[in-house]
Amino acid sequence: MPDSAFAYSGSELDVFAAAANWRSYWGDQVHPFLGRRVLEVGAGIGSVTRTLCHAGVEHWVALEPDAGMAGHLARITADGFPAPVSSRHGTVESLDAAERFDSVLYIDVLEHIEDDGAELRRVAAHVDPGGHIVVLSPAHQYLYTPFDAAIGHHRRYDRASLRRLEPPGCSLVTMRYLDSVGMLASLGNRLLLRSAHPKPAQITLWDRFMVPLSRHLDPLLGYHCGKSLIAVWRKDGPAEGAAAE
């Protein structure tokens, strides 16, 4: 689909924008894999950029295929960030072939892309050796609800389905489920409520009480269950500046 034809149909960006505990939780999981040059695919309204961008970043590219959101990003990226942020309207296909990054982020984005395997194969060519591709996505297809459909999710993932997408020339560093307590709430919604749009009060309850419980419980469970799944791949080969053996 050409960039100009893409229009985002979802509403979860606004719904989850105030979920500070959740952003802090997954942000702590992602932060160790950020490099100096970061590509964020599907930057949306800038919530991920605000959560992760820090003074150690040399350059952050916030890539967004929706023209309206890209315009919003362009207005906000000139203000309030501790590192240089460049907002771009486009997709990975629109990147210059020579562009390289230390890390590429897909934070609640890959499930919106119909051909997810081709997307990761394509973006792997833009990652320097030693760099990382980070995917955070909703977990478990049996938790798929009308809300997923309403916001344009093609699927939810489990370990097996996400592992099959391993990009060429990359090795898996970690894969773990997050938010075990939230998973129970999602299962209740799937079986009982089948809500297409969670209410603000539901989001507040989850973020304020369930997410902090999950932060304590998930490690005890070995990160084996949760409503979200994070995977990190490392691009094979010596890191930039490493001495050849």
Coordinates of N, CA, C and O in Angstrom, one line a residue, residues 21-33 51-52 106-108 134-140 142-143 156-159 162 174-187 206 210-232:
N21 N 2.0 3.3 34.0 CA 2.6 2.1 34.6 C 3.0 1.1 33.5 O 4.1 0.5 33.6
W22 N 2.1 0.9 32.6 CA 2.4 -0.1 31.5 C 3.5 0.4 30.6 O 4.4 -0.3 30.3
R23 N 3.5 1.7 30.3 CA 4.6 2.2 29.5 C 6.0 2.1 30.2 O 7.0 1.8 29.6
S24 N 5.9 2.3 31.5 CA 7.2 2.2 32.3 C 7.6 0.7 32.3 O 8.8 0.4 32.2
Y25 N 6.7 -0.2 32.4 CA 7.0 -1.6 32.5 C 7.7 -2.1 31.2 O 8.8 -2.6 31.2
W26 N 7.0 -1.9 30.1 CA 7.6 -2.4 28.8 C 8.8 -1.6 28.5 O 9.8 -2.1 27.8
G27 N 8.8 -0.3 28.9 CA 10.0 0.5 28.6 C 11.2 0.0 29.2 O 12.3 0.1 28.6
D28 N 11.1 -0.5 30.5 CA 12.3 -1.0 31.1 C 12.8 -2.3 30.4 O 14.0 -2.6 30.5
Q29 N 11.9 -3.0 29.8 CA 12.3 -4.2 29.0 C 13.0 -3.9 27.7 O 13.9 -4.6 27.3
V30 N 12.6 -2.8 27.1 CA 13.2 -2.4 25.8 C 14.5 -1.6 26.0 O 15.4 -1.7 25.1
H31 N 14.5 -0.8 27.0 CA 15.6 0.2 27.1 C 17.0 -0.4 26.9 O 17.9 0.2 26.3
P32 N 17.3 -1.6 27.5 CA 18.7 -2.1 27.3 C 19.1 -2.4 25.9 O 20.3 -2.5 25.6
F33 N 18.2 -2.4 25.0 CA 18.5 -2.8 23.6 C 18.5 -1.6 22.7 O 18.7 -1.7 21.5
T51 N 8.4 7.9 25.8 CA 8.8 6.9 26.8 C 10.3 6.5 26.7 O 10.9 6.4 27.8
L52 N 10.8 6.4 25.6 CA 12.1 5.7 25.4 C 13.2 6.7 25.0 O 14.4 6.4 25.3
Y106 N 9.3 -2.0 17.0 CA 7.9 -2.2 16.6 C 7.1 -2.4 17.9 O 6.9 -3.5 18.4
I107 N 6.6 -1.3 18.4 CA 5.9 -1.3 19.7 C 4.4 -1.3 19.4 O 3.8 -0.3 19.0
D108 N 3.7 -2.5 19.6 CA 2.3 -2.6 19.2 C 2.0 -2.1 17.8 O 1.1 -1.4 17.5
V134 N 13.4 -5.0 17.9 CA 12.5 -5.2 19.1 C 11.1 -5.2 18.7 O 10.6 -4.2 18.1
V135 N 10.3 -6.2 19.1 CA 8.9 -6.3 18.8 C 8.1 -6.5 20.1 O 8.4 -7.4 20.9
L136 N 7.2 -5.6 20.4 CA 6.2 -5.8 21.4 C 4.9 -5.9 20.8 O 4.5 -5.1 20.0
S137 N 4.1 -7.0 21.1 CA 2.8 -7.2 20.5 C 1.8 -7.9 21.4 O 2.2 -8.4 22.5
P138 N 0.5 -7.8 21.1 CA -0.5 -8.5 21.9 C -0.3 -10.0 21.7 O 0.1 -10.5 20.6
A139 N -0.6 -10.7 22.8 CA -0.3 -12.2 22.8 C -1.6 -13.0 22.8 O -2.6 -12.5 23.3
H140 N -1.5 -14.2 22.2 CA -2.5 -15.2 22.2 C -3.7 -14.9 21.3 O -4.5 -14.1 21.6
Y142 N -6.3 -16.6 21.0 CA -7.6 -16.9 21.6 C -8.1 -15.8 22.4 O -9.3 -15.8 22.9
L143 N -7.3 -14.7 22.6 CA -7.7 -13.5 23.3 C -8.2 -12.5 22.3 O -8.5 -11.3 22.7
R156 N -2.9 -11.8 16.8 CA -2.1 -11.8 18.1 C -1.1 -12.9 18.0 O -1.2 -13.8 17.2
Y157 N 0.0 -12.8 18.8 CA 1.1 -13.7 18.6 C 1.3 -14.6 19.8 O 0.9 -14.3 20.9
D158 N 1.9 -15.8 19.6 CA 2.5 -16.6 20.7 C 3.9 -16.8 20.4 O 4.5 -16.3 19.4
R159 N 4.6 -17.5 21.3 CA 6.1 -17.7 21.1 C 6.4 -18.4 19.7 O 7.3 -17.9 19.0
L162 N 5.7 -16.0 16.6 CA 6.6 -14.8 16.5 C 8.0 -15.4 16.2 O 8.8 -14.7 15.4
T174 N 16.0 -12.6 23.3 CA 15.0 -12.9 24.4 C 13.6 -12.9 23.8 O 13.4 -12.2 22.8
M175 N 12.8 -13.7 24.4 CA 11.4 -13.7 24.1 C 10.6 -14.0 25.4 O 10.9 -15.0 26.0
R176 N 9.7 -13.1 25.8 CA 9.0 -13.3 27.1 C 7.7 -12.7 27.1 O 7.4 -11.7 26.4
Y177 N 6.8 -13.3 27.8 CA 5.4 -12.7 28.0 C 5.4 -11.7 29.1 O 6.2 -11.9 30.1
L178 N 4.6 -10.7 29.0 CA 4.5 -9.6 30.0 C 3.0 -9.5 30.4 O 2.1 -9.7 29.6
D179 N 2.8 -9.1 31.6 CA 1.4 -8.8 32.2 C 0.5 -10.0 32.3 O -0.5 -10.2 31.7
S180 N 0.9 -10.9 33.3 CA 0.2 -12.1 33.6 C -1.2 -11.8 34.2 O -2.2 -12.4 33.9
V181 N -1.2 -10.7 35.0 CA -2.5 -10.3 35.7 C -3.4 -9.8 34.6 O -4.6 -10.1 34.6
G182 N -2.9 -8.9 33.7 CA -3.7 -8.4 32.7 C -4.2 -9.4 31.7 O -5.3 -9.3 31.1
M183 N -3.5 -10.5 31.6 CA -4.0 -11.6 30.8 C -5.3 -12.2 31.3 O -6.2 -12.5 30.6
L184 N -5.4 -12.3 32.6 CA -6.7 -12.8 33.2 C -7.8 -11.8 32.9 O -8.9 -12.3 32.6
A185 N -7.5 -10.5 33.0 CA -8.6 -9.6 32.7 C -9.0 -9.6 31.2 O -10.1 -9.6 30.8
S186 N -8.0 -9.8 30.3 CA -8.3 -10.0 28.9 C -9.1 -11.2 28.6 O -10.0 -11.2 27.8
L187 N -8.8 -12.3 29.3 CA -9.5 -13.5 29.1 C -11.0 -13.3 29.6 O -11.9 -13.8 28.9
W206 N -6.8 -1.3 35.2 CA -5.7 -2.2 34.8 C -4.3 -1.6 35.0 O -3.5 -2.3 35.6
M210 N -3.3 -3.7 38.2 CA -2.9 -4.9 37.6 C -1.5 -4.9 37.1 O -0.7 -5.9 37.3
V211 N -1.1 -3.9 36.4 CA 0.3 -3.8 35.9 C 1.3 -3.9 37.0 O 2.3 -4.6 36.9
P212 N 1.2 -3.1 38.1 CA 2.2 -3.2 39.2 C 2.2 -4.6 39.7 O 3.3 -5.1 40.1
L213 N 1.1 -5.3 39.8 CA 1.1 -6.7 40.3 C 1.8 -7.6 39.3 O 2.6 -8.5 39.7
S214 N 1.6 -7.4 38.0 CA 2.3 -8.2 37.0 C 3.8 -8.0 37.0 O 4.6 -8.9 36.8
R215 N 4.3 -6.8 37.3 CA 5.7 -6.5 37.4 C 6.4 -7.4 38.5 O 7.5 -7.8 38.3
H216 N 5.7 -7.7 39.5 CA 6.2 -8.6 40.6 C 6.0 -10.0 40.3 O 6.8 -10.9 40.6
L217 N 4.8 -10.4 39.7 CA 4.5 -11.8 39.4 C 5.1 -12.4 38.2 O 5.5 -13.5 38.2
D218 N 5.3 -11.6 37.2 CA 5.9 -12.1 35.9 C 7.2 -12.8 36.1 O 7.4 -13.9 35.6
P219 N 8.2 -12.2 36.8 CA 9.5 -12.9 37.0 C 9.3 -14.2 37.8 O 10.0 -15.1 37.5
L220 N 8.4 -14.2 38.7 CA 8.2 -15.4 39.5 C 7.6 -16.5 38.6 O 7.9 -17.7 38.9
L221 N 6.9 -16.2 37.6 CA 6.3 -17.1 36.7 C 7.3 -17.4 35.5 O 6.9 -18.2 34.6
G222 N 8.5 -16.8 35.6 CA 9.4 -17.1 34.5 C 9.0 -16.4 33.2 O 9.5 -16.8 32.1
Y223 N 8.2 -15.4 33.2 CA 7.7 -14.7 32.0 C 7.1 -15.7 31.0 O 7.2 -15.5 29.8
H224 N 6.3 -16.7 31.6 CA 5.7 -17.7 30.7 C 4.3 -17.4 30.4 O 3.7 -18.2 29.6
C225 N 3.7 -16.4 30.9 CA 2.3 -16.1 30.6 C 2.1 -14.6 30.7 O 2.8 -13.9 31.5
G226 N 1.2 -14.1 29.8 CA 1.0 -12.6 29.8 C 0.2 -12.3 28.6 O 0.1 -13.0 27.6
K227 N -0.4 -11.1 28.6 CA -1.2 -10.7 27.5 C -0.4 -10.0 26.4 O -1.0 -9.7 25.3
S228 N 0.9 -9.7 26.7 CA 1.7 -9.1 25.7 C 3.0 -10.0 25.5 O 3.3 -10.7 26.5
L229 N 3.6 -9.9 24.4 CA 4.8 -10.7 24.1 C 5.9 -9.8 23.5 O 5.6 -9.0 22.6
I230 N 7.1 -9.9 24.1 CA 8.2 -9.1 23.6 C 9.3 -10.1 23.1 O 9.5 -11.1 23.7
A231 N 9.8 -9.7 21.9 CA 10.9 -10.5 21.3 C 12.0 -9.5 20.9 O 11.7 -8.4 20.4
V232 N 13.2 -9.9 21.0 CA 14.4 -9.1 20.6 C 15.3 -10.0 19.8 O 15.7 -11.1 20.3

